[in-house]
CSV table of C-alpha atoms in Angstrom, one decimal:
chain,number,residue,atom,x,y,z
A,6,MET,CA,-15.3,29.9,-39.0
A,7,GLN,CA,-15.3,26.1,-38.6
A,8,ILE,CA,-18.5,24.1,-39.3
A,9,THR,CA,-19.0,20.5,-38.4
A,10,HIS,CA,-19.2,17.9,-41.1
A,11,GLU,CA,-22.9,17.2,-40.3
A,12,VAL,CA,-23.9,20.8,-40.7
A,13,GLU,CA,-21.8,21.3,-43.8
A,14,ASN,CA,-23.8,18.5,-45.5
A,15,GLN,CA,-27.2,19.9,-44.6
A,16,CYS,CA,-29.3,21.6,-47.3
A,17,CYS,CA,-30.0,25.4,-46.8
A,18,VAL,CA,-33.4,26.4,-45.6
A,19,LYS,CA,-34.2,30.1,-46.1
A,20,ARG,CA,-35.4,32.2,-43.2
A,21,GLY,CA,-38.4,34.4,-43.7
A,22,VAL,CA,-38.9,37.1,-41.1
A,23,LYS,CA,-35.7,38.1,-39.3
A,24,GLY,CA,-36.1,38.3,-35.5
A,25,VAL,CA,-35.1,41.7,-34.2
A,26,PRO,CA,-34.5,42.7,-30.5
A,27,ALA,CA,-37.4,43.9,-28.5
A,28,PRO,CA,-37.1,47.6,-27.6
A,29,ILE,CA,-36.0,48.3,-24.0
A,30,PRO,CA,-36.5,51.6,-22.2
A,31,GLN,CA,-33.2,53.5,-21.8
A,32,GLU,CA,-32.8,57.1,-20.6
A,33,GLY,CA,-36.2,58.2,-21.9
A,34,GLU,CA,-36.2,56.3,-25.2
A,35,TRP,CA,-37.1,52.9,-26.5
A,36,THR,CA,-34.0,51.3,-27.9
A,37,LYS,CA,-33.5,48.2,-30.0
A,38,CYS,CA,-30.0,47.2,-28.8
A,39,LYS,CA,-27.9,45.2,-31.3
A,40,GLU,CA,-24.4,46.1,-30.1
A,41,ILE,CA,-22.8,47.0,-26.8
A,42,LYS,CA,-22.6,50.7,-27.8
A,43,ASP,CA,-26.4,50.8,-27.8
A,44,ILE,CA,-26.5,50.3,-24.0
A,45,SER,CA,-27.0,53.2,-21.6
A,46,GLY,CA,-28.3,53.6,-18.1
A,47,LEU,CA,-27.6,54.2,-14.4
A,48,THR,CA,-28.4,51.4,-12.0
A,49,HIS,CA,-27.3,50.0,-8.7
A,50,GLY,CA,-27.7,46.8,-6.7
A,51,CYS,CA,-25.9,44.2,-4.7
A,52,GLY,CA,-24.2,40.9,-5.3
A,53,CYS,CA,-22.8,38.3,-2.9
A,54,CYS,CA,-19.5,36.7,-3.5
A,55,ALA,CA,-17.8,34.0,-1.4
A,56,PRO,CA,-19.1,34.1,2.2
A,57,GLN,CA,-15.8,35.4,3.5
A,58,GLN,CA,-16.0,38.4,1.2
A,59,GLY,CA,-19.5,39.6,2.0
A,60,THR,CA,-21.6,41.7,-0.3
A,61,CYS,CA,-20.8,44.4,-2.8
A,62,LYS,CA,-23.0,47.5,-3.3
A,63,LEU,CA,-22.4,48.7,-6.8
A,64,THR,CA,-23.6,51.7,-8.8
A,65,LEU,CA,-22.8,52.0,-12.5
A,66,ASN,CA,-23.5,54.8,-15.0
A,67,VAL,CA,-23.2,53.5,-18.5
A,68,LYS,CA,-23.2,55.7,-21.6
A,69,GLU,CA,-23.0,54.2,-25.1
A,70,GLY,CA,-21.7,50.8,-23.8
A,71,VAL,CA,-18.9,52.2,-21.7
A,72,ILE,CA,-18.9,52.4,-17.9
A,73,GLN,CA,-18.3,56.1,-17.3
A,74,GLU,CA,-18.8,56.0,-13.5
A,75,ALA,CA,-18.7,53.3,-10.9
A,76,LEU,CA,-19.3,53.4,-7.1
A,77,VAL,CA,-18.0,50.3,-5.4
A,78,VAL,CA,-18.8,49.6,-1.7
A,79,CYS,CA,-16.7,46.5,-0.7
A,80,ASP,CA,-14.5,44.7,-3.2
A,81,ALA,CA,-16.6,41.6,-3.7
A,82,ILE,CA,-17.6,42.9,-7.1
A,83,ASN,CA,-18.0,39.8,-9.4
A,84,VAL,CA,-21.6,38.9,-8.7
A,85,ALA,CA,-22.7,42.5,-8.3
A,86,MET,CA,-21.3,43.3,-11.8
A,87,ARG,CA,-23.3,40.4,-13.3
A,88,GLU,CA,-26.5,41.4,-11.6
A,89,LEU,CA,-26.2,45.0,-12.8
A,90,PHE,CA,-25.4,43.8,-16.3
A,91,LEU,CA,-28.7,41.9,-16.3
A,92,GLN,CA,-30.6,44.9,-15.1
A,93,ILE,CA,-29.1,47.1,-17.8
A,94,VAL,CA,-29.5,44.8,-20.8
A,95,TYR,CA,-33.1,44.0,-19.8
A,96,GLY,CA,-34.0,47.7,-19.6
A,97,ARG,CA,-34.5,47.7,-15.8
A,98,THR,CA,-32.2,50.7,-14.9
A,99,GLN,CA,-33.1,53.5,-12.6
A,100,THR,CA,-32.9,55.9,-15.6
A,101,ALA,CA,-35.1,53.8,-18.0
A,102,PHE,CA,-37.6,56.6,-18.3
A,103,SER,CA,-35.4,59.6,-17.5
A,104,GLU,CA,-34.7,61.6,-20.6
A,105,GLY,CA,-30.9,61.8,-21.1
A,106,GLY,CA,-30.3,59.7,-18.0
A,107,LEU,CA,-28.2,61.0,-15.1
A,108,PRO,CA,-25.0,63.0,-15.5
A,109,ILE,CA,-21.6,61.5,-14.6
A,110,GLY,CA,-21.1,62.0,-10.9
A,111,ALA,CA,-24.7,61.1,-9.9
A,112,GLY,CA,-23.4,57.9,-8.3
A,113,LEU,CA,-21.8,59.9,-5.5
A,114,GLU,CA,-25.3,60.8,-4.2
A,115,ASP,CA,-25.5,57.2,-3.0
A,116,LEU,CA,-22.8,58.1,-0.4
A,117,GLY,CA,-24.7,61.0,1.3
A,118,LYS,CA,-23.0,63.7,3.3
A,119,GLY,CA,-19.3,63.3,4.0
A,120,LEU,CA,-18.9,60.9,1.0
A,121,CYS,CA,-18.8,57.9,3.3
A,122,SER,CA,-20.3,54.5,2.6
A,123,MET,CA,-23.7,53.9,4.2
A,124,VAL,CA,-23.1,50.3,5.2
A,125,GLY,CA,-24.9,48.8,8.1
A,126,THR,CA,-23.3,46.2,10.3
A,127,ILE,CA,-25.6,44.5,12.9
A,128,HIS,CA,-24.8,41.3,14.8
A,129,SER,CA,-27.5,39.3,16.5
A,130,THR,CA,-27.8,36.0,18.4
A,131,LYS,CA,-30.9,34.3,19.7
A,132,GLN,CA,-29.4,34.0,23.2
A,133,LYS,CA,-28.2,37.6,23.6
A,134,GLY,CA,-30.2,39.7,21.1
A,135,VAL,CA,-29.1,42.5,18.7
A,136,ARG,CA,-25.9,44.6,18.6
A,137,TYR,CA,-25.9,47.6,16.3
A,138,LEU,CA,-22.3,48.2,15.3
A,139,SER,CA,-22.3,50.6,12.3
A,140,LEU,CA,-25.4,52.1,10.7
A,141,THR,CA,-26.1,54.9,8.2
A,142,GLU,CA,-25.3,57.6,10.8
A,143,GLY,CA,-21.9,56.1,11.6
A,144,TYR,CA,-20.0,54.0,14.2
A,145,ILE,CA,-22.3,53.0,17.1
A,146,LEU,CA,-20.8,54.0,20.5
A,147,GLU,CA,-23.6,52.9,22.8
A,148,LEU,CA,-27.0,51.2,22.6
A,149,GLY,CA,-29.8,52.7,24.8
A,150,LEU,CA,-32.1,50.1,26.5
A,151,ASP,CA,-35.4,50.5,28.2
A,152,LYS,CA,-36.6,48.8,31.4
A,153,ASN,CA,-37.3,45.6,29.4
A,154,ASP,CA,-33.7,45.6,28.0
A,155,GLU,CA,-35.0,46.4,24.5
A,156,VAL,CA,-33.1,48.9,22.2
A,157,ILE,CA,-34.8,52.3,22.0
A,158,GLY,CA,-32.0,54.3,20.5
A,159,TYR,CA,-28.2,54.6,20.1
A,160,LYS,CA,-25.3,57.0,20.3
A,161,PHE,CA,-23.1,57.3,17.3
A,162,VAL,CA,-20.1,59.2,15.8
A,163,ASN,CA,-20.2,60.2,12.2
A,164,LEU,CA,-16.7,59.2,11.0
A,165,GLY,CA,-17.0,61.0,7.7
A,166,LYS,CA,-17.7,64.3,9.4
A,167,VAL,CA,-14.9,63.7,11.9
A,168,MET,CA,-12.4,63.2,9.1
A,169,ASP,CA,-13.6,66.2,7.2
A,170,ALA,CA,-13.1,68.3,10.4
A,171,ILE,CA,-9.6,66.9,11.0
A,172,LYS,CA,-8.6,67.7,7.4
A,173,LYS,CA,-9.6,71.3,8.0
A,174,GLY,CA,-7.3,71.5,11.0
A,175,VAL,CA,-9.7,70.8,13.9
A,176,ASP,CA,-8.2,69.0,16.8
A,177,PRO,CA,-9.1,65.3,16.5
A,178,LYS,CA,-10.6,65.1,20.0
A,179,GLU,CA,-12.7,68.2,19.3
A,180,ALA,CA,-13.7,66.8,15.9
A,181,TYR,CA,-14.7,63.5,17.5
A,182,GLU,CA,-16.8,65.2,20.3
A,183,LYS,CA,-18.6,67.6,17.9
A,184,ASN,CA,-19.7,64.8,15.6
A,185,ILE,CA,-21.4,62.6,18.2
A,186,GLY,CA,-25.2,62.3,17.9
A,187,THR,CA,-28.0,60.1,19.1
A,188,TYR,CA,-30.9,58.4,17.4
A,189,GLY,CA,-34.3,57.3,18.6
A,190,ARG,CA,-35.2,57.7,22.3
A,191,PHE,CA,-31.6,57.3,23.5
A,192,ALA,CA,-32.1,60.1,26.1
A,193,GLU,CA,-34.8,58.0,27.8
A,194,ALA,CA,-32.7,54.9,28.1
A,195,VAL,CA,-32.6,53.2,31.5
A,196,LYS,CA,-29.3,51.6,30.7
A,197,THR,CA,-26.7,52.0,28.0
A,198,ILE,CA,-24.3,49.3,26.7
A,199,ASP,CA,-21.2,49.2,24.5
A,200,PRO,CA,-22.4,46.8,21.7
A,201,ARG,CA,-18.8,45.6,21.1
A,202,LYS,CA,-18.1,44.6,24.7
A,203,GLN,CA,-21.3,44.1,26.7
């Protein structure tokens, strides 16, 4: 290790009490982390990268300093990884007080049924209002409007369930039609619009 000339010529001052790390809650225990292998926990969060890349939703399950499971929604991962690292090393994981933490595979629960990302896409303008494009239920086919042209519900197709049905041999047209649903008061709509065209 190189030492500068100035430091090399200094006299040595002994240190009394040695500072030790403060304990952090991890998987049901209070741990004084001194090395990477002391870190464990499951956490999730988001991070924004360059504006063109959007946001990454990331879930990490770390056991003894090694990422054992990762769920990545979008590939803009850099900032999300940093944010989750900070949560983990400051003892702010979802499993901080859960004895033994969560098993490997728990991250898939973030996807819900059909193992599809639950990513919402909504576009709005002051002049023309809101357009729901994709929400938790799936791809939005139509928006239902009331007499005041306000959204009261929507019709959607659950793409994850469509693909599961097609993989089982169901005709694509039938799979599509069987996985269309509505949300809210769509049946009471005075008017419906295609949010991508109207």
